[in-house]
mmCIF file of N, CA and C and ligand atoms in Angstrom:
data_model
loop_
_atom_site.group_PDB
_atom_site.id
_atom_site.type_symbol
_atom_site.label_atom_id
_atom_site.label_comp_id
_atom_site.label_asym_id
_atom_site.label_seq_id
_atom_site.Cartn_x
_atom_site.Cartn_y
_atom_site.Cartn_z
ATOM 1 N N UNK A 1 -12.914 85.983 55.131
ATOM 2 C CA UNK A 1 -12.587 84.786 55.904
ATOM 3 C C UNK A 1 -13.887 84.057 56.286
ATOM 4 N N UNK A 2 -13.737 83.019 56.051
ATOM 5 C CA UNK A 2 -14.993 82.095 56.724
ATOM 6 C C UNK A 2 -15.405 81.962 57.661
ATOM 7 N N UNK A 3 -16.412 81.793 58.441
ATOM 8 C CA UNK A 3 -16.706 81.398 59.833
ATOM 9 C C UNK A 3 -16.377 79.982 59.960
ATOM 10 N N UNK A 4 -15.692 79.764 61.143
ATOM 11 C CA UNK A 4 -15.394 78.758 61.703
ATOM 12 C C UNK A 4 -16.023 78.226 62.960
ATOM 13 N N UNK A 5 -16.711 77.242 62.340
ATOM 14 C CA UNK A 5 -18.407 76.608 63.680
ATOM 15 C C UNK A 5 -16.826 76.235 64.976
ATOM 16 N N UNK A 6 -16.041 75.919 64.985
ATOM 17 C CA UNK A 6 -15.170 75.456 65.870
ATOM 18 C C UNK A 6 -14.074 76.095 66.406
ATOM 19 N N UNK A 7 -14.415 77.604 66.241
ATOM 20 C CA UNK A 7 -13.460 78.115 66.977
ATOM 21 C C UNK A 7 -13.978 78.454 68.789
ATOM 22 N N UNK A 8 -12.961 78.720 69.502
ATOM 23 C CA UNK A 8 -12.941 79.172 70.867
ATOM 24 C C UNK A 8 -14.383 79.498 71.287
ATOM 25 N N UNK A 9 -15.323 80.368 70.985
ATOM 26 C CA UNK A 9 -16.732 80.866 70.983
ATOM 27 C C UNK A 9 -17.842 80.114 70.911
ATOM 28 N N UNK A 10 -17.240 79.809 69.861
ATOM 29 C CA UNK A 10 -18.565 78.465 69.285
ATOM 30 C C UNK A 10 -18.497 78.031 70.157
ATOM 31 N N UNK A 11 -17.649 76.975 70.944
ATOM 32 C CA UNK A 11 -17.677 76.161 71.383
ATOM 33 C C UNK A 11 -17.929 76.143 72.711
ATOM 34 N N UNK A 12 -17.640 77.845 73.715
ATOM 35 C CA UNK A 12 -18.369 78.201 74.801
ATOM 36 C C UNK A 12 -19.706 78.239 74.344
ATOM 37 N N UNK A 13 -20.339 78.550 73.312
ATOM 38 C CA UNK A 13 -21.756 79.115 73.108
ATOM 39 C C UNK A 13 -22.574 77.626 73.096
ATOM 40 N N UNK A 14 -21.791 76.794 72.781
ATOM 41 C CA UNK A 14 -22.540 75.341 72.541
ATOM 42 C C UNK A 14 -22.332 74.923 73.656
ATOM 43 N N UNK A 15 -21.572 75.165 74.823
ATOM 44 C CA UNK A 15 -21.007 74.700 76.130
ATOM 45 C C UNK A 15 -20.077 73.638 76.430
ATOM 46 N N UNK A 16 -19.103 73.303 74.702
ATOM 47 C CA UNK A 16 -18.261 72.437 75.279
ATOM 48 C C UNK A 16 -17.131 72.873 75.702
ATOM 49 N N UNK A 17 -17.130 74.551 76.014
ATOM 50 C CA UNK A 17 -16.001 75.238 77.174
ATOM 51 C C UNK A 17 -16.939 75.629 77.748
ATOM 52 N N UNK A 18 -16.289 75.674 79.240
ATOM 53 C CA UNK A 18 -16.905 76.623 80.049
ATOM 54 C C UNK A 18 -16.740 78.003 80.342
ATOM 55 N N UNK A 19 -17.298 78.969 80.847
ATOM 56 C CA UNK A 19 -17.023 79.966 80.820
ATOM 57 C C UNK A 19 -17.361 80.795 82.065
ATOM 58 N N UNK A 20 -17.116 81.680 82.379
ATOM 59 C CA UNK A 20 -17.323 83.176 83.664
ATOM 60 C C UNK A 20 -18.109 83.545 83.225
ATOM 61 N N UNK A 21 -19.786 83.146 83.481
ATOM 62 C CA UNK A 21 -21.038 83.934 82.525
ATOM 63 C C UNK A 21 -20.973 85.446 83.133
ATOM 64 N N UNK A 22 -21.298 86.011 82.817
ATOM 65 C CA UNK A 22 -21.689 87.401 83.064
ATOM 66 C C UNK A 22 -23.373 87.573 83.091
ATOM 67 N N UNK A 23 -23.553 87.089 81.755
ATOM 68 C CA UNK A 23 -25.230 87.806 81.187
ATOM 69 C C UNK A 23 -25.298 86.841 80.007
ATOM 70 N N UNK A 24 -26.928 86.384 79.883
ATOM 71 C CA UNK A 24 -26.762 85.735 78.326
ATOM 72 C C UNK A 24 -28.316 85.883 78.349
ATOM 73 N N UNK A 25 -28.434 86.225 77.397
ATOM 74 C CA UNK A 25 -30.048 86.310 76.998
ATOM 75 C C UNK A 25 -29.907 85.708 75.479
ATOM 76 N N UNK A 26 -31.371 85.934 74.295
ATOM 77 C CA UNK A 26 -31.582 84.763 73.039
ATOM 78 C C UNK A 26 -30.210 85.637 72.210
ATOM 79 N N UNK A 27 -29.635 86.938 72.661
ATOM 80 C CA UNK A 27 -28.894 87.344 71.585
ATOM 81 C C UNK A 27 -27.172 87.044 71.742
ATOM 82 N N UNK A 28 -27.374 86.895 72.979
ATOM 83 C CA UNK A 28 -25.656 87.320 73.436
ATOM 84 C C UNK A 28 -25.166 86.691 74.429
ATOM 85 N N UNK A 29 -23.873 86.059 74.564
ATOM 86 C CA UNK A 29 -23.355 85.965 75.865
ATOM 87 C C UNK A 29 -22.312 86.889 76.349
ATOM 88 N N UNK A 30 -22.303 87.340 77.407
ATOM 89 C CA UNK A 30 -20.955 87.841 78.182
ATOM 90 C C UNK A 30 -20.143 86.915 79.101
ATOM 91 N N UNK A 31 -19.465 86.801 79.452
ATOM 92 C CA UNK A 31 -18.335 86.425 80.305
ATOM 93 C C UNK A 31 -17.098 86.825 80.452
ATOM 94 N N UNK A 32 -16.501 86.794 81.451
ATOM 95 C CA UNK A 32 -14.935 87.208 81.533
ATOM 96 C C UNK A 32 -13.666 86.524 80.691
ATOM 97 N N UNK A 33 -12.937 87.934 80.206
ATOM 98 C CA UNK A 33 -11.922 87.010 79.494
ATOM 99 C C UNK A 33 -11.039 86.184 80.978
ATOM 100 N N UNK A 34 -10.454 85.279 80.194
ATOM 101 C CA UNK A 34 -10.106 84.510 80.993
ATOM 102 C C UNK A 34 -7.856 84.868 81.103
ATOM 103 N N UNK A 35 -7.774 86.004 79.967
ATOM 104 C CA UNK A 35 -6.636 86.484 80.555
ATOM 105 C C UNK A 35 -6.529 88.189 80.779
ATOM 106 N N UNK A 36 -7.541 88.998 81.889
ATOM 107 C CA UNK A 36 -8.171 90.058 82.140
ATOM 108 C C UNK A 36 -6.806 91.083 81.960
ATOM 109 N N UNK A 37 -7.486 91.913 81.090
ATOM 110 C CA UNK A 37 -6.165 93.240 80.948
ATOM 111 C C UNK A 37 -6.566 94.434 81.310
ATOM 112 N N UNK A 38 -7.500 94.252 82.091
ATOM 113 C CA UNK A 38 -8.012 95.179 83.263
ATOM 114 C C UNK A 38 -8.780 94.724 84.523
ATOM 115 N N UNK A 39 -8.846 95.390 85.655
ATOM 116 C CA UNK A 39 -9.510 94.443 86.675
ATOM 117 C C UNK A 39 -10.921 93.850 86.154
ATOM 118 N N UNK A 40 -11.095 94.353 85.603
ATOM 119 C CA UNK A 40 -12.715 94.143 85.070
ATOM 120 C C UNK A 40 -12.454 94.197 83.540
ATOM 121 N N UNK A 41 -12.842 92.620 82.646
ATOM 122 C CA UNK A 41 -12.515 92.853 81.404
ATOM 123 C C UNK A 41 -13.733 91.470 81.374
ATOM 124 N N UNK A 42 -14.569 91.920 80.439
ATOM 125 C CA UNK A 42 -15.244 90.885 80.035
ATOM 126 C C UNK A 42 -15.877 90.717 78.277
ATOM 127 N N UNK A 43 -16.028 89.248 77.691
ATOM 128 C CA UNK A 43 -16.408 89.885 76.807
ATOM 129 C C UNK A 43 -17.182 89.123 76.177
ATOM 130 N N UNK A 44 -18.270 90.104 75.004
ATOM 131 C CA UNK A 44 -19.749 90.066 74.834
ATOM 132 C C UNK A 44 -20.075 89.335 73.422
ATOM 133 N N UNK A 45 -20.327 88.116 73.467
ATOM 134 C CA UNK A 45 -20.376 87.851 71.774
ATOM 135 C C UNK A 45 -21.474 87.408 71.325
ATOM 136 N N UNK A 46 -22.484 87.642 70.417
ATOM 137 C CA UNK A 46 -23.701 87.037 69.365
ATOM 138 C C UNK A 46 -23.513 86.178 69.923
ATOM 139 N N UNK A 47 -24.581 85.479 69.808
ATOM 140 C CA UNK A 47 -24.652 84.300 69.400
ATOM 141 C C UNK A 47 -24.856 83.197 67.859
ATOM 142 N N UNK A 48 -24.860 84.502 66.967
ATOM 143 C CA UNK A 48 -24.720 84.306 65.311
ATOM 144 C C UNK A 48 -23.307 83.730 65.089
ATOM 145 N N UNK A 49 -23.299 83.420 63.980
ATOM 146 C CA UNK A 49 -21.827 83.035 63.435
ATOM 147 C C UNK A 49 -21.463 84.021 62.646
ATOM 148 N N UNK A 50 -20.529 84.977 63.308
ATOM 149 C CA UNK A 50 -19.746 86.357 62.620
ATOM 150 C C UNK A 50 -18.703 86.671 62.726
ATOM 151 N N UNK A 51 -17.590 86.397 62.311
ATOM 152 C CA UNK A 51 -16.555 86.394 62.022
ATOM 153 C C UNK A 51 -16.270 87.716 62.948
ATOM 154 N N UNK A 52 -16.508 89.022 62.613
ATOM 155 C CA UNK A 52 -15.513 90.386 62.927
ATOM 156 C C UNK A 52 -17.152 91.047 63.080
ATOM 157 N N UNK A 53 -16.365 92.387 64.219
ATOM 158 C CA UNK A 53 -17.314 93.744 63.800
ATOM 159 C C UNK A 53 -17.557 93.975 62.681
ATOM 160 N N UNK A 54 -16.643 93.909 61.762
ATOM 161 C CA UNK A 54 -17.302 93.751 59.818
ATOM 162 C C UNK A 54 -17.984 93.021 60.049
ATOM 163 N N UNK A 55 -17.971 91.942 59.859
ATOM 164 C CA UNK A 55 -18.643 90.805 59.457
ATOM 165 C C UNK A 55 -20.340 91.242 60.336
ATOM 166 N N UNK A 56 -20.212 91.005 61.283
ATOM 167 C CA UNK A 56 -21.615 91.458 62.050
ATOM 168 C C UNK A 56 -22.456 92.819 61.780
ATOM 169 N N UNK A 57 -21.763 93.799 61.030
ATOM 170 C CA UNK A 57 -22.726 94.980 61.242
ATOM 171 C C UNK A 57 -22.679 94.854 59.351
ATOM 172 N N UNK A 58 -22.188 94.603 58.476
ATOM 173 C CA UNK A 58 -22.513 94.142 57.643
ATOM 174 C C UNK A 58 -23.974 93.050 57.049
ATOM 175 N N UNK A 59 -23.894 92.051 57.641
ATOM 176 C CA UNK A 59 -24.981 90.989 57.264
ATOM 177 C C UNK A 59 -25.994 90.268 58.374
ATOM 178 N N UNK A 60 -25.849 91.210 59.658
ATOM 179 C CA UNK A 60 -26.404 90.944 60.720
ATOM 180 C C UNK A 60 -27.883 91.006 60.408
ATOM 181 N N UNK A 61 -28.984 90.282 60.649
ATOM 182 C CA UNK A 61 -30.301 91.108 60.483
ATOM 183 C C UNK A 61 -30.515 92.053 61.886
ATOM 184 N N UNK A 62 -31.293 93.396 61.603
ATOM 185 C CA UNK A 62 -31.419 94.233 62.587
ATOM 186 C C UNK A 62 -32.001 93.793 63.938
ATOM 187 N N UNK A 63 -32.790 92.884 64.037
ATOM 188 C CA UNK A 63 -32.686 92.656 65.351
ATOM 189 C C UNK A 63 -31.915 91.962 65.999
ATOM 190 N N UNK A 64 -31.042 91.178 65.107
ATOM 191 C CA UNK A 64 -29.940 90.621 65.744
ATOM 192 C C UNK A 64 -28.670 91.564 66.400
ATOM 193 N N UNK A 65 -29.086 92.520 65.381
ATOM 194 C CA UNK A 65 -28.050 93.836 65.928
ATOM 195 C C UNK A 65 -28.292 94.149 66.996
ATOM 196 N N UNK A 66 -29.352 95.099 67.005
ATOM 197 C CA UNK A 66 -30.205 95.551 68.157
ATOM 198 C C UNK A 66 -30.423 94.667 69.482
ATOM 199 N N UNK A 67 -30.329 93.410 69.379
ATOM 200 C CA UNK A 67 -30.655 92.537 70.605
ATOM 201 C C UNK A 67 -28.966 92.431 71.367
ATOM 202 N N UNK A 68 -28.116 92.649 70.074
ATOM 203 C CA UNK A 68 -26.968 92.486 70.844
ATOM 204 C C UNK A 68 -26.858 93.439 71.700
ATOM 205 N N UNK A 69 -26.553 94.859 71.081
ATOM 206 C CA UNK A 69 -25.825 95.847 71.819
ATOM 207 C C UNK A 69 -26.802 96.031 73.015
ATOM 208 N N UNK A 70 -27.940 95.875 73.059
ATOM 209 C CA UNK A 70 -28.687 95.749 74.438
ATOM 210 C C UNK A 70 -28.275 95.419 75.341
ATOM 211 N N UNK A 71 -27.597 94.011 74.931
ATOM 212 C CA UNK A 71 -27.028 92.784 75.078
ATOM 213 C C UNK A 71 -25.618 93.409 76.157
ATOM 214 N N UNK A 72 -25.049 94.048 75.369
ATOM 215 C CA UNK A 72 -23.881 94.466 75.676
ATOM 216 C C UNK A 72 -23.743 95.437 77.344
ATOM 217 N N UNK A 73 -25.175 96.516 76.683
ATOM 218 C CA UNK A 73 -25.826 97.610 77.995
ATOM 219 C C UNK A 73 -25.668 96.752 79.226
ATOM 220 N N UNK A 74 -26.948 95.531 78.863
ATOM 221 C CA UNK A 74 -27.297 94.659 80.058
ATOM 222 C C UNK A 74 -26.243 94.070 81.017
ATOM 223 N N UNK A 75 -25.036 93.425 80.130
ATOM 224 C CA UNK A 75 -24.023 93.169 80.986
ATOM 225 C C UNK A 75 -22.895 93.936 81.531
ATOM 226 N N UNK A 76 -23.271 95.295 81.145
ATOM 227 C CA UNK A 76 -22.408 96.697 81.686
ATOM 228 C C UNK A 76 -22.923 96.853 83.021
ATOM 229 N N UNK A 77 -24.341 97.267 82.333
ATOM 230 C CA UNK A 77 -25.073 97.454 84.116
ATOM 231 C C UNK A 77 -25.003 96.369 85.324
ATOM 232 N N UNK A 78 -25.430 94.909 84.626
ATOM 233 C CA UNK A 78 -24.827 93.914 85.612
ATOM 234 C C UNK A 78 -24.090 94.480 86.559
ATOM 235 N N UNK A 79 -22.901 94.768 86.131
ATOM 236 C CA UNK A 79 -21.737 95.004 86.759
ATOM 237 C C UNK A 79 -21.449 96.173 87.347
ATOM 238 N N UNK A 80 -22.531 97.342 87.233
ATOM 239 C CA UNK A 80 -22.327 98.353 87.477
ATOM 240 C C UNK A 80 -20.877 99.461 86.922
ATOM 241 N N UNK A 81 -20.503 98.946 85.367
ATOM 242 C CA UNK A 81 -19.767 99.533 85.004
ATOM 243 C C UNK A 81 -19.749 100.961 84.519
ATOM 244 N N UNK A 82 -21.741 101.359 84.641
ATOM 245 C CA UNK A 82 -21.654 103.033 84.365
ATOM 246 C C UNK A 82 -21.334 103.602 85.445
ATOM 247 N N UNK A 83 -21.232 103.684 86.512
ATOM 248 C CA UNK A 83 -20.542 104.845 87.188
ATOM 249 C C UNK A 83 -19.177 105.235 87.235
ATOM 250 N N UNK A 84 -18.324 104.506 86.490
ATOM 251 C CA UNK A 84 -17.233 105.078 86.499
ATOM 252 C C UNK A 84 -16.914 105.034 85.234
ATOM 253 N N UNK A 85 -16.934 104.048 84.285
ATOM 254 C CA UNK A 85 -17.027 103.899 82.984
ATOM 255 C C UNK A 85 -16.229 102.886 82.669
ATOM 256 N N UNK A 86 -16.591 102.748 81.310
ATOM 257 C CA UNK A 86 -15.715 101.867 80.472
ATOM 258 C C UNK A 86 -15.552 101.789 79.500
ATOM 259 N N UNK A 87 -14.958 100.787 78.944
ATOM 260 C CA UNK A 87 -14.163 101.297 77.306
ATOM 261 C C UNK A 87 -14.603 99.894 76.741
ATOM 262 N N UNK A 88 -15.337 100.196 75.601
ATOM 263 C CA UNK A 88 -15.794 98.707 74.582
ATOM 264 C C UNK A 88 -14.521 98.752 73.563
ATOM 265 N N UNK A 89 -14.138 97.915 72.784
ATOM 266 C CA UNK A 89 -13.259 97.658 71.909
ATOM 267 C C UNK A 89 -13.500 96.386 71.157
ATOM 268 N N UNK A 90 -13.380 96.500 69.953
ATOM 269 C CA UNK A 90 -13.209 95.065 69.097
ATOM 270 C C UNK A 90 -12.324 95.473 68.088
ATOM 271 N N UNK A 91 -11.240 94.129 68.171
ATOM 272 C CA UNK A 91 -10.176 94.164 67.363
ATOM 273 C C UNK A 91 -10.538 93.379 65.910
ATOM 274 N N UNK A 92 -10.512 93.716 64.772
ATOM 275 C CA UNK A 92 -10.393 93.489 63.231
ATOM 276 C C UNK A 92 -9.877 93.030 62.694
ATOM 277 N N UNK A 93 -9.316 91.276 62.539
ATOM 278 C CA UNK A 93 -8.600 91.218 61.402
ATOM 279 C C UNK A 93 -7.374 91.707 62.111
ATOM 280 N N UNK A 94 -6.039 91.070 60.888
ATOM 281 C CA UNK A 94 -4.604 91.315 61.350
ATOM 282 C C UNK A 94 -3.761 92.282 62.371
ATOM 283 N N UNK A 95 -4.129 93.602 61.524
ATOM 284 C CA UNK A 95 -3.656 94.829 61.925
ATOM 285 C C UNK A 95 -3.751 94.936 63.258
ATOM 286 N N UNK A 96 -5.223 94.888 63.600
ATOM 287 C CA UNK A 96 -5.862 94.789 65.217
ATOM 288 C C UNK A 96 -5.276 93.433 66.185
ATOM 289 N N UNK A 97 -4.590 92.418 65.236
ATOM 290 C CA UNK A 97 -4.405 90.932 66.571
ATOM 291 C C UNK A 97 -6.041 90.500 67.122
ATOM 292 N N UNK A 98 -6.569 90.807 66.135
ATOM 293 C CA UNK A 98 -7.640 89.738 66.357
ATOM 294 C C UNK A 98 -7.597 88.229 66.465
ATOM 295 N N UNK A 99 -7.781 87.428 67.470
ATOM 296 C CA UNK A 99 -7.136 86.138 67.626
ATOM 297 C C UNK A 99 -8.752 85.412 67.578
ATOM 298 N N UNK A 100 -9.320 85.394 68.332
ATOM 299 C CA UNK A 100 -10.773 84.442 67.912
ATOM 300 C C UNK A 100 -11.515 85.470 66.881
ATOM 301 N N UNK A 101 -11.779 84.285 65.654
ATOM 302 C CA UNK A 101 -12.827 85.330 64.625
ATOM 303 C C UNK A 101 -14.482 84.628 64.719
ATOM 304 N N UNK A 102 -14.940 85.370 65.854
ATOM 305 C CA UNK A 102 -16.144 85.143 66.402
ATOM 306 C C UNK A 102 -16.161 86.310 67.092
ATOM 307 N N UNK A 103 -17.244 87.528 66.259
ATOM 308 C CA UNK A 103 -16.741 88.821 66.930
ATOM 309 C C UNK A 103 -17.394 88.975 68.353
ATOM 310 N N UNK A 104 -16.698 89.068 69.076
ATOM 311 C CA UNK A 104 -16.774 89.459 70.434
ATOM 312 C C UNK A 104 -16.325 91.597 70.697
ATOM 313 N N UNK A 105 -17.132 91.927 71.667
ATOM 314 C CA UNK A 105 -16.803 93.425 72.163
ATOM 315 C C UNK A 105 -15.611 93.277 73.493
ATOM 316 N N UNK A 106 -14.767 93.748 73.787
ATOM 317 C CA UNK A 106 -13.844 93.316 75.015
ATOM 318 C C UNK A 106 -14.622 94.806 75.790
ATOM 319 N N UNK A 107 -14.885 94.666 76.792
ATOM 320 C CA UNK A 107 -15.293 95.730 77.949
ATOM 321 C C UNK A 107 -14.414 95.512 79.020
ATOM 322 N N UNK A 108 -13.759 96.622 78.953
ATOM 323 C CA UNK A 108 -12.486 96.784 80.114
ATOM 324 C C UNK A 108 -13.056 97.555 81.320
ATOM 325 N N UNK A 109 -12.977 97.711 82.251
ATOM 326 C CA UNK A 109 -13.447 98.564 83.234
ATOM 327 C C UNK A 109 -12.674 98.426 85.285
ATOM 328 N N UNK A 110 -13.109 99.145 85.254
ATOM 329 C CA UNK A 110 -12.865 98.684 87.061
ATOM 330 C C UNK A 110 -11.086 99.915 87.530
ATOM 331 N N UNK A 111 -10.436 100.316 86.457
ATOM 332 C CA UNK A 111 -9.389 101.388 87.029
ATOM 333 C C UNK A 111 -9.433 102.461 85.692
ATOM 334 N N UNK A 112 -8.179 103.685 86.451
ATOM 335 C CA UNK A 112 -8.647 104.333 85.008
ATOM 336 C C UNK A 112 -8.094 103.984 83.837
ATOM 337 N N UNK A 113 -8.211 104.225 82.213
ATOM 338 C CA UNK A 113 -7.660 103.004 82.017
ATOM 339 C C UNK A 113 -6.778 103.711 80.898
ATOM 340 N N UNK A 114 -7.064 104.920 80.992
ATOM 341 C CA UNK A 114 -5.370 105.662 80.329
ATOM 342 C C UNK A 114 -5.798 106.182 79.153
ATOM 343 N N UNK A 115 -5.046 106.317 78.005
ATOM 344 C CA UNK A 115 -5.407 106.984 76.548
ATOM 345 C C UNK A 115 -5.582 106.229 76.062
ATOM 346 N N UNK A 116 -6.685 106.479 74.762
ATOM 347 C CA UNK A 116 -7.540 105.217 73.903
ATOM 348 C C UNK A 116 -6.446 104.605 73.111
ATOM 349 N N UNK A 117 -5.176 104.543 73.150
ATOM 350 C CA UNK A 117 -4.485 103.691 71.965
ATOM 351 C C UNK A 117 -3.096 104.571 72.506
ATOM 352 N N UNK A 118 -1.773 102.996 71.902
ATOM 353 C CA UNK A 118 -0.587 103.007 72.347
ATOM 354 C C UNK A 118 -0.526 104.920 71.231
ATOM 355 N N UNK A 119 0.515 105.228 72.280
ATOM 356 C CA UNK A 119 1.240 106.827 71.622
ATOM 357 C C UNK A 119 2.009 106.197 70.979
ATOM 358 N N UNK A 120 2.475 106.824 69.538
ATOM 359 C CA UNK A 120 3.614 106.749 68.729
ATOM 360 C C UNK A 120 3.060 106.089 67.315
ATOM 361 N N UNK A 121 1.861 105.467 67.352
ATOM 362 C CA UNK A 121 1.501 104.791 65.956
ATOM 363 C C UNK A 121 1.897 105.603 64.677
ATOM 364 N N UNK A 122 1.017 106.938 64.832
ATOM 365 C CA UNK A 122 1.514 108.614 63.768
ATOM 366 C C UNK A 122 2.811 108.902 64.103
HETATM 367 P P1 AMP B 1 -9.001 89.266 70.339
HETATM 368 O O1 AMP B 1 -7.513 89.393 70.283
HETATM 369 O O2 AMP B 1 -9.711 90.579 70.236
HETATM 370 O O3 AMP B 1 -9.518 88.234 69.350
HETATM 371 O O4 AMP B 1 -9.339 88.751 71.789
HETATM 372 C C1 AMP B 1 -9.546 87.413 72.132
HETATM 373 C C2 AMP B 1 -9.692 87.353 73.627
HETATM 374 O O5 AMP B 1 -10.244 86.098 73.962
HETATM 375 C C3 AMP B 1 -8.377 87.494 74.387
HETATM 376 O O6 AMP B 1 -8.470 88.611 75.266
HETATM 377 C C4 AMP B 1 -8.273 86.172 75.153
HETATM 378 O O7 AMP B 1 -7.703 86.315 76.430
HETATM 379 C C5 AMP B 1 -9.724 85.725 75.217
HETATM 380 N N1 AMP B 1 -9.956 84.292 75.366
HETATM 381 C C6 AMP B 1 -9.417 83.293 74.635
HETATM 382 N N2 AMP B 1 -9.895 82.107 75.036
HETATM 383 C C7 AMP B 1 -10.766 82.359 76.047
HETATM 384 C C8 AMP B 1 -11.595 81.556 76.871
HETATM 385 N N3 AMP B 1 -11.626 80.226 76.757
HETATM 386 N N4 AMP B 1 -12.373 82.153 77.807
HETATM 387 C C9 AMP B 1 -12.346 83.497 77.936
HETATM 388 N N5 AMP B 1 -11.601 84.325 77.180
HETATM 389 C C10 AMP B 1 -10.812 83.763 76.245
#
């Protein structure tokens, strides 16, 4: 799938949405999703044009990698989400309901937040 300069992301990253910053340094922005499925849900995207977690750990150059997931640390700690923890996730393409393809990490945090995935899939 192509990158699309005009989807949802892009267009916070260029600032013609606004957004719940969290953290943004040269690699990454964070902010809150804006429909939270945990008390604390925010989420972390490049600032590259990358379609999916494929897409990014595929053709990323390494420091673009590396600056992200830093990226990612930095706006955990912000928030003080290591002491109790939290759960990163990125959804893929169909299967997953991936809805913006501008890969973003979703960081859920703030209650406990149950078993890693609905029971019954197997
Ligand atoms: P995904 O299904 O993994 O692609 O997740 C996309 C996420 O983006 C969803 O959790 C949405 O609630 C969130 N979202 C969509 N538009 C915005 C926006 N303008 N600001 C913040 N979060 C958004």
């Amino acid at each position: 799938m192509p990158y699309d300069p005009n989807n949802i992301f892009a267009r916070i990253l260029r600032g013609e949405i606004p957004c719940n910053k969290v953290y943004e340094d040269e690699y990454a922005l964070a902010f809150h999703d804006i429909a939270p499925q945990a008390p604390i849900h925010v989420l972390v995207i490049p600032k590259g044009e990358y379609v999916s977690f494929d897409d990014f750990s595929r053709t990323a150059p390494a420091e673009a990698m590396t600056g992200f997931y830093r990226a990612v640390q930095q706006a955990a700690e912000s928030l003080g989400l290591q002491t109790d923890g939290y759960r990163a996730l990125s959804n893929i393409g169909r299967h997953a309901h991936q809805e913006v393809a501008h890969y973003h990490l979703h960081l859920f945090a703030g209650c406990d937040l149950g078993s890693m995935i609905k029971k019954g899939l197997v």
